[in-house]
Short mmCIF file of C-alpha atoms in Angstrom, two decimals:
data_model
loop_
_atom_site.label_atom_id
_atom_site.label_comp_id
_atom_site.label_asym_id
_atom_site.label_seq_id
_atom_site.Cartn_x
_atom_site.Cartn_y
_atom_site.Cartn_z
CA UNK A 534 -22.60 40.15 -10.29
CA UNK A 535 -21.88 39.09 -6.77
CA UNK A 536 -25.42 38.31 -5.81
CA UNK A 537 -25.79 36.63 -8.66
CA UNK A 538 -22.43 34.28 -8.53
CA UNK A 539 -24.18 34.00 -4.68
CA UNK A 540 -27.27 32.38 -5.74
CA UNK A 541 -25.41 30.51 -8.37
CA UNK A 542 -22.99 29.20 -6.86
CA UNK A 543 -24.60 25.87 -5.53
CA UNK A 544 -26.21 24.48 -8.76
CA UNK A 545 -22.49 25.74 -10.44
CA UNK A 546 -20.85 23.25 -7.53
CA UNK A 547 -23.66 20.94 -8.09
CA UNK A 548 -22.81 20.49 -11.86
CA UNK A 549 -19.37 20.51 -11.19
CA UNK A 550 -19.62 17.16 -8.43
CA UNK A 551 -21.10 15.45 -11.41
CA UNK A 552 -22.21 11.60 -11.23
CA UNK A 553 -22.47 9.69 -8.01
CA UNK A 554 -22.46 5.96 -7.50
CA UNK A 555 -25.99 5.10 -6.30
CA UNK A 556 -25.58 1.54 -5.77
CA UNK A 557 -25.70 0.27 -2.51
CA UNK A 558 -23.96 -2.90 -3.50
CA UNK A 559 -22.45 -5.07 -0.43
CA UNK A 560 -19.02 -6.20 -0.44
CA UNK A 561 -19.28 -8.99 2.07
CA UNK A 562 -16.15 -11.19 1.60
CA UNK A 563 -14.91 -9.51 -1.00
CA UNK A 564 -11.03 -8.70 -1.67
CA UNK A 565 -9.79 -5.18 -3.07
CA UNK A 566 -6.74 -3.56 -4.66
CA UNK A 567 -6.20 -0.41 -4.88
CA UNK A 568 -3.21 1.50 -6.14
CA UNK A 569 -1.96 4.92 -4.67
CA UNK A 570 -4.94 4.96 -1.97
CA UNK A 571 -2.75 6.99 0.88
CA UNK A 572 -4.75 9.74 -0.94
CA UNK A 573 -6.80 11.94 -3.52
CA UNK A 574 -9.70 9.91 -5.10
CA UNK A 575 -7.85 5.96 -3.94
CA UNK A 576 -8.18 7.19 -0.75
CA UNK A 577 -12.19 7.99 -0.65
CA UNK A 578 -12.68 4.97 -3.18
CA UNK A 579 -10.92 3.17 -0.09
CA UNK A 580 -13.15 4.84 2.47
CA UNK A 581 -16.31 3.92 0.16
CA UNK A 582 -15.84 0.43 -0.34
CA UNK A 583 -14.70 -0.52 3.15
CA UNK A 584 -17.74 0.42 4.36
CA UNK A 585 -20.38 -1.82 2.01
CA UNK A 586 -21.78 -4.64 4.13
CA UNK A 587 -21.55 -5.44 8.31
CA UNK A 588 -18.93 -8.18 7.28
CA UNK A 589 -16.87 -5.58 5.23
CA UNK A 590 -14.12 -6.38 2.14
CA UNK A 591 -10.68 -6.87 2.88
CA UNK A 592 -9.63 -3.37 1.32
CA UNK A 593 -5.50 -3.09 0.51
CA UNK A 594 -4.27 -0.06 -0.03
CA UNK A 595 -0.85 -0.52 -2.32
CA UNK A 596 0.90 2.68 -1.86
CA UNK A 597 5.12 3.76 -2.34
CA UNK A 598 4.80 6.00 1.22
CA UNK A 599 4.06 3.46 3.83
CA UNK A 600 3.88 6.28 6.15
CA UNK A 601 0.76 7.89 4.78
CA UNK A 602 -0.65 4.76 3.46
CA UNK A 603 -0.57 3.84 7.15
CA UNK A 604 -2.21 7.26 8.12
CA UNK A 605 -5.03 6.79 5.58
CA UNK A 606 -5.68 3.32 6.81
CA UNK A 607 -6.12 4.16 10.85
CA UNK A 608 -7.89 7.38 9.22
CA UNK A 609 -10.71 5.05 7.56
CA UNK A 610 -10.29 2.18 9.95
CA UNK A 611 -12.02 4.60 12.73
CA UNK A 612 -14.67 6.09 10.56
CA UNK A 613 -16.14 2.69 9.05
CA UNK A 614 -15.11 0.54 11.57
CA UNK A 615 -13.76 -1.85 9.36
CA UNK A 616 -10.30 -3.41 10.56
CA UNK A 617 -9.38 -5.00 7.61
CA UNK A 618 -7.58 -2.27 5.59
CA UNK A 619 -4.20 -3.52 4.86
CA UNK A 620 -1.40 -1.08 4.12
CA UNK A 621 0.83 -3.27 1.61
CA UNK A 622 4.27 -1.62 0.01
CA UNK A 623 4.10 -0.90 -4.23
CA UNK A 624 6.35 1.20 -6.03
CA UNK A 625 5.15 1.19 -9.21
CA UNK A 626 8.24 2.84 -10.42
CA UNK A 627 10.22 -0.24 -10.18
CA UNK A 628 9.11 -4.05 -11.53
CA UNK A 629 11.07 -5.37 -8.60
CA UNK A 630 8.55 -3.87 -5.93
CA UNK A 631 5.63 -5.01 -8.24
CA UNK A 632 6.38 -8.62 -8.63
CA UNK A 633 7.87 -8.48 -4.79
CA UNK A 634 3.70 -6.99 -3.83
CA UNK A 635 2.22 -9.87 -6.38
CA UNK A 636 4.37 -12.36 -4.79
CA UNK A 637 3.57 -11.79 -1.24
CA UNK A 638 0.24 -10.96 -2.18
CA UNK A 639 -0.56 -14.14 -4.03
CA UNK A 640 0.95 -15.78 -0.48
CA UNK A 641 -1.42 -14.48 1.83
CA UNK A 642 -4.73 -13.81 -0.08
CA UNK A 643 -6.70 -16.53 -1.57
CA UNK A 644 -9.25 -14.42 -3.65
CA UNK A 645 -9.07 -10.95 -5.49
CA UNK A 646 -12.58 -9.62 -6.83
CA UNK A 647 -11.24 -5.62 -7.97
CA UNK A 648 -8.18 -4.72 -8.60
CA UNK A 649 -8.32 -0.85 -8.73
CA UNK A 650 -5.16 0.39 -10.72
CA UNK A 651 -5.64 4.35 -9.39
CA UNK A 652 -1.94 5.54 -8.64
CA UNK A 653 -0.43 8.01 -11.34
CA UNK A 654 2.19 10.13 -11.89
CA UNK A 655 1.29 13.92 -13.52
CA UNK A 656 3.89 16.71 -15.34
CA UNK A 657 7.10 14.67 -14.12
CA UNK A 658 10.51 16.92 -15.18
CA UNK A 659 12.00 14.43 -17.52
CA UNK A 660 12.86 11.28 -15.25
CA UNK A 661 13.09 7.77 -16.08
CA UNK A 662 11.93 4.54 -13.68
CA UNK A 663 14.16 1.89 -12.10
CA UNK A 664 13.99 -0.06 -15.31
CA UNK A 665 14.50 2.47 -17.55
CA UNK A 666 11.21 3.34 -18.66
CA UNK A 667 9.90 6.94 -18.91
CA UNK A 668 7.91 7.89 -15.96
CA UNK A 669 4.73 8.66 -16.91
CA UNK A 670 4.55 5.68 -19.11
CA UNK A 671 6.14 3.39 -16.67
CA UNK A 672 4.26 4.17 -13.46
CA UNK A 673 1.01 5.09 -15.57
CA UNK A 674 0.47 2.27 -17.64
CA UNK A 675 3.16 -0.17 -17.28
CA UNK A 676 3.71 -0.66 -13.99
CA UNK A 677 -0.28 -1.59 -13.76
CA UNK A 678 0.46 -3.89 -16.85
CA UNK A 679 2.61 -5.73 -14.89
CA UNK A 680 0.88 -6.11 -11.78
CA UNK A 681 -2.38 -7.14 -13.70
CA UNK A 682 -0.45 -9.64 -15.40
CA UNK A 683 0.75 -10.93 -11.97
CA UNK A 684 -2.56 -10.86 -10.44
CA UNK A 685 -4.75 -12.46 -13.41
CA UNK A 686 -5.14 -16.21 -12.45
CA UNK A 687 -6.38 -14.62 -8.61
CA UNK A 688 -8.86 -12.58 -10.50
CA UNK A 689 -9.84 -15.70 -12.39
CA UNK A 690 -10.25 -17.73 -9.72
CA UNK A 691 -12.71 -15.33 -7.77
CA UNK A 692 -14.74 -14.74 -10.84
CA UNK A 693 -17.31 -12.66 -11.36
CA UNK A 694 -14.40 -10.08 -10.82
CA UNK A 695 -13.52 -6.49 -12.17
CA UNK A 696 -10.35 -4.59 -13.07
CA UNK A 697 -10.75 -0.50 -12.98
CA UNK A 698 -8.37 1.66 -14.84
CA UNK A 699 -7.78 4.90 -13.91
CA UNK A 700 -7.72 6.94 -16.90
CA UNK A 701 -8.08 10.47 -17.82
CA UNK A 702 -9.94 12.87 -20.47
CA UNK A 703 -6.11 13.77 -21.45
CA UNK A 704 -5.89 10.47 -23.11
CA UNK A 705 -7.84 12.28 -26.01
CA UNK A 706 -4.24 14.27 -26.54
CA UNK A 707 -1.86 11.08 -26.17
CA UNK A 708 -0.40 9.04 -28.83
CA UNK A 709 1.67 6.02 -28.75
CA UNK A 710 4.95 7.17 -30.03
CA UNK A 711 6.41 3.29 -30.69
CA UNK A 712 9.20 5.16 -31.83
CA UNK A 713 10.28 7.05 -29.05
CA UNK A 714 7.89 5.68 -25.92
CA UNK A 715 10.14 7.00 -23.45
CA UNK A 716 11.01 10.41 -24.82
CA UNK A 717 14.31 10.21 -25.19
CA UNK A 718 14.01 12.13 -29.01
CA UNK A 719 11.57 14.88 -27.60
CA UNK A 720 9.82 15.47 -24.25
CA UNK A 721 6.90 17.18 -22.89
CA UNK A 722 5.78 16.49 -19.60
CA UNK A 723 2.08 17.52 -20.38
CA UNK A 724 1.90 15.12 -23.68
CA UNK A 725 3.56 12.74 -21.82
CA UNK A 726 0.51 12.54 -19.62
CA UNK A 727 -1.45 12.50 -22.39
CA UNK A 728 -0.14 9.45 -23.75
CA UNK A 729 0.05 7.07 -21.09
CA UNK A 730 -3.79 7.88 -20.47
CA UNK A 731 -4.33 7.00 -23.73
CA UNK A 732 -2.24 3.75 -22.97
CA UNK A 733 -4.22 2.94 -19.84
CA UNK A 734 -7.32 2.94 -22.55
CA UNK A 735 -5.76 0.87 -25.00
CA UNK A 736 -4.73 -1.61 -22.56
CA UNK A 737 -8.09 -2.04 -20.95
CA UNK A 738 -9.86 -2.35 -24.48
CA UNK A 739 -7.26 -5.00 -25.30
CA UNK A 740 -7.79 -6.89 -21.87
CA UNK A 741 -11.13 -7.00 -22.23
CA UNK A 742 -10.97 -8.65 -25.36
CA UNK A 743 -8.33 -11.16 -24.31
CA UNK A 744 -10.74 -11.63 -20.96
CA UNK A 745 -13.84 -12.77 -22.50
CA UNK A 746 -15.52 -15.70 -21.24
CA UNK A 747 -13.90 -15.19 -17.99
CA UNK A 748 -16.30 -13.43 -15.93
CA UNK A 749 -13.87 -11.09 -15.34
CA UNK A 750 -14.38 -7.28 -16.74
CA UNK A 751 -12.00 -4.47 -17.61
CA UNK A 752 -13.15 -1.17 -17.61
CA UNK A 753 -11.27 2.62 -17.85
CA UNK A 754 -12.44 5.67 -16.71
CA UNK A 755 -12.22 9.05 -16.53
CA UNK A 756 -12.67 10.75 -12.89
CA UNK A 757 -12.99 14.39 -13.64
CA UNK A 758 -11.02 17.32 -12.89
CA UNK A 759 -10.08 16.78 -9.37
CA UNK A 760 -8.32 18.86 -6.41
CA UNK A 761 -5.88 16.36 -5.35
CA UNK A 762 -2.08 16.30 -5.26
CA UNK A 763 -1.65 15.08 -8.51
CA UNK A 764 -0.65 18.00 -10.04
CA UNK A 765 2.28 18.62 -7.27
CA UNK A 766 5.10 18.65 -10.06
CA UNK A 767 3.93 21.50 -11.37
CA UNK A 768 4.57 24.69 -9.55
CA UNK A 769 1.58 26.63 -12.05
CA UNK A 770 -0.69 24.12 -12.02
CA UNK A 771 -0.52 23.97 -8.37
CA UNK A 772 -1.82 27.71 -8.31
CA UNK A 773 -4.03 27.46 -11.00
CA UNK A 774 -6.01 24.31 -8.79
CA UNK A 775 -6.16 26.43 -5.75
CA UNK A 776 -7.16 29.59 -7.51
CA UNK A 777 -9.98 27.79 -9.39
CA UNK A 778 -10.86 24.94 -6.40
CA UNK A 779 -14.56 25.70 -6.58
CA UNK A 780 -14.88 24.59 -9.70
CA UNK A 781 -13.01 21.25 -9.46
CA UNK A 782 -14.25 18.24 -8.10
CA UNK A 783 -13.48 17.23 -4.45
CA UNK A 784 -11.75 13.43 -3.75
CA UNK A 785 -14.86 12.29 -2.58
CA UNK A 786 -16.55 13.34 -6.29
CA UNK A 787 -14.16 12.33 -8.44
CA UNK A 788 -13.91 9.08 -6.88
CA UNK A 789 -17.75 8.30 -7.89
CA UNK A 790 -17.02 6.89 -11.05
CA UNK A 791 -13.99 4.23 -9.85
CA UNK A 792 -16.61 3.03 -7.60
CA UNK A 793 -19.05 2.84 -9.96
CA UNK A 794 -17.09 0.61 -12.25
CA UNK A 795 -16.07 -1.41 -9.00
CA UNK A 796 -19.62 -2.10 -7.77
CA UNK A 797 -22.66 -1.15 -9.53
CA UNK A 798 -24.73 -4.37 -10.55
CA UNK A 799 -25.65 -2.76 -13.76
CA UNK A 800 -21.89 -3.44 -14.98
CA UNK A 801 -21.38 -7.16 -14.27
CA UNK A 802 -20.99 -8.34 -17.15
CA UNK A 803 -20.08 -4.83 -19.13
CA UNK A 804 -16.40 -4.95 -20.20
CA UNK A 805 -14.16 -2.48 -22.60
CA UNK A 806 -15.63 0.19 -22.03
CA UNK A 807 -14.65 4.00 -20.93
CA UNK A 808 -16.90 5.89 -18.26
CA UNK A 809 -17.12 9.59 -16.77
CA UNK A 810 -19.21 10.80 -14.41
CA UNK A 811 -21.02 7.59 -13.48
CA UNK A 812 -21.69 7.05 -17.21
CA UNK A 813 -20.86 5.66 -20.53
CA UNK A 814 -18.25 8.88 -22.15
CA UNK A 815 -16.51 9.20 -25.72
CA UNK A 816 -13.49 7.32 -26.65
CA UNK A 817 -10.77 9.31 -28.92
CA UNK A 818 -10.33 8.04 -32.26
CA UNK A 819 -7.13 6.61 -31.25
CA UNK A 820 -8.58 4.64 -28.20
CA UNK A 821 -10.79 2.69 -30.34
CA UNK A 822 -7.49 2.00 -32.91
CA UNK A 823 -7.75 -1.99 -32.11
CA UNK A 824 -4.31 -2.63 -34.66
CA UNK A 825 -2.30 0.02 -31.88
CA UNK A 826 -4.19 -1.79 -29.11
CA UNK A 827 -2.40 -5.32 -29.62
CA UNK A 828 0.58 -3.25 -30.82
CA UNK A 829 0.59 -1.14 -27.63
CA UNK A 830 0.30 -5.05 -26.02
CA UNK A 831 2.87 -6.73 -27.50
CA UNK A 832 5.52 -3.45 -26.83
CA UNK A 833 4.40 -3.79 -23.23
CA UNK A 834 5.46 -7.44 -23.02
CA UNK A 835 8.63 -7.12 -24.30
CA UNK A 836 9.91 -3.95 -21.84
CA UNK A 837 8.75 -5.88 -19.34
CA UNK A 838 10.34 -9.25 -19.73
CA UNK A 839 6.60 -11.60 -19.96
CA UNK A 840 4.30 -13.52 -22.10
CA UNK A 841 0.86 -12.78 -22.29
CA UNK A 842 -1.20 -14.36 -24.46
#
């Protein structure tokens, strides 16, 4: 059995790397977002796209800890070479920090071509966000609402332009529960997950619908099971991911499909849809429920104090 794990064991890692980008695309010029890139798969979607062109994108990494945000950026500053990484503070957790990042965003950048929305929380203990909201659906999918809202006319503007939502498999176990979103009848961290995936796919197929015409495209994805610190709230899931690394996908893997969706030709003018491993995946029942969709919407823009329509 050893021997033969031995031989295995490379076209076992091999399946388990899944999809890779294979576009070359150049992002001369270009201006990126990304959420929660101090680490895990922002930080090598960070590393990938800075390095697309000799006149590379302006990449901004939108991150709560300035101090590894900072460390990431010097960290893929020296390997691409590319001095424009800007380390720009976002709590996600808190619409105050979000409109404060639009605001001085908006200020200093004339253009925005991908906005990456990447950052997550995972198996939170019960905790609620600045405003109020519960955590996994405020950081998850609200807080990305919100700065997506902010950011829209930019992304207009710039057209042909792409927003990438970090979603999960786990949103086939979510439900919206509009009658107790933030868990305040019953509470389970892991469903809790669950659900605000499922949001993050609503939201994009209801963007994408609202964004037609544009040129600008809205698509979620799915990144794989990946060894990365999301899972830090959890003391057994922690153990589990080290116990069974080999057979989870590194950063650098599961960050393939987010740049995919950010870059590959093939996709310009492909919108709504959900992708895994480089490729088209299965959508839940419930993420294809349009009626919960522009429910799901309309909920949004009342917690958060905006009109979108």
């Amino acid at each position: 059995v050893p021997v033969l794990l031995f031989v295995a064991a490379p076209y076992i890692r091999r399946y388990v790397a899944g999809g890779r980008c294979k576009s070359t695309a150049r992002l001369e010029g270009k201006v990126v977002i990304i959420t929660g890139a101090n680490t895990g798969i922002g930080k090598e979607t960070a590393r990938d796209l800075a390095q697309r062109g000799k006149c590379s994108a302006r990449v901004i990494i939108a991150c709560r800890d300035i101090a590894k945000a900072e460390a990431a950026a010097t960290e893929i500053q020296a390997e691409t070479g590319n001095q424009q990484i800007i380390v720009k503070k976002l709590d996600l957790a808190d619409t105050k920090s979000i409109r404060e990042f639009a605001e001085n965003f908006l200020a200093e950048e004339k253009q925005l071509h991908v906005l990456i929305n990447n950052a997550g929380v995972m198996l939170c203990p019960y905790s609620k966000t600045a405003d109020g909201f519960e955590m996994h659906l405020g950081v998850n999918h609200l807080g990305h609402f919100l700065l997506t809202f902010l950011l829209l006319e930019r992304l207009k503007q710039s057209a042909p332009a792409r927003i990438v939502n970090v979603s999960s498999l786990a949103h086939h176990g979510g439900r919206i529960r509009f009658h107790d979103l933030h868990g305040e009848k019953s509470y389970n961290c892991g469903l809790a997950y669950c659900h605000s995936k499922l949001a993050n796919v609503l939201f994009t197929r209801e963007l994408a619908r609202r964004l037609q015409g544009t040129k600008v495209t809205a698509n979620a994805l799915h990144p794989g099971s990946v060894s990365s610190e999301l899972v830090r709230h959890s003391f057994v899931m922690t153990w589990l991911w080290k116990i069974f690394s080999f057979f989870l996908k590194t950063p650098c893997e599961g960050a393939q499909t987010s740049i995919y969706c950010a870059v590959a030709e093939e996709l310009e003018s492909v919108t709504g849809q959900y992708f895994s491993d480089c490729q088209p995946a299965y959508v839940s029942p419930r993420g294809r429920d349009d009626e919960t969709a522009k429910k799901l919407w309309s909920v949004s823009c009342e917690l958060l104090g905006i009109q979108w329509d």
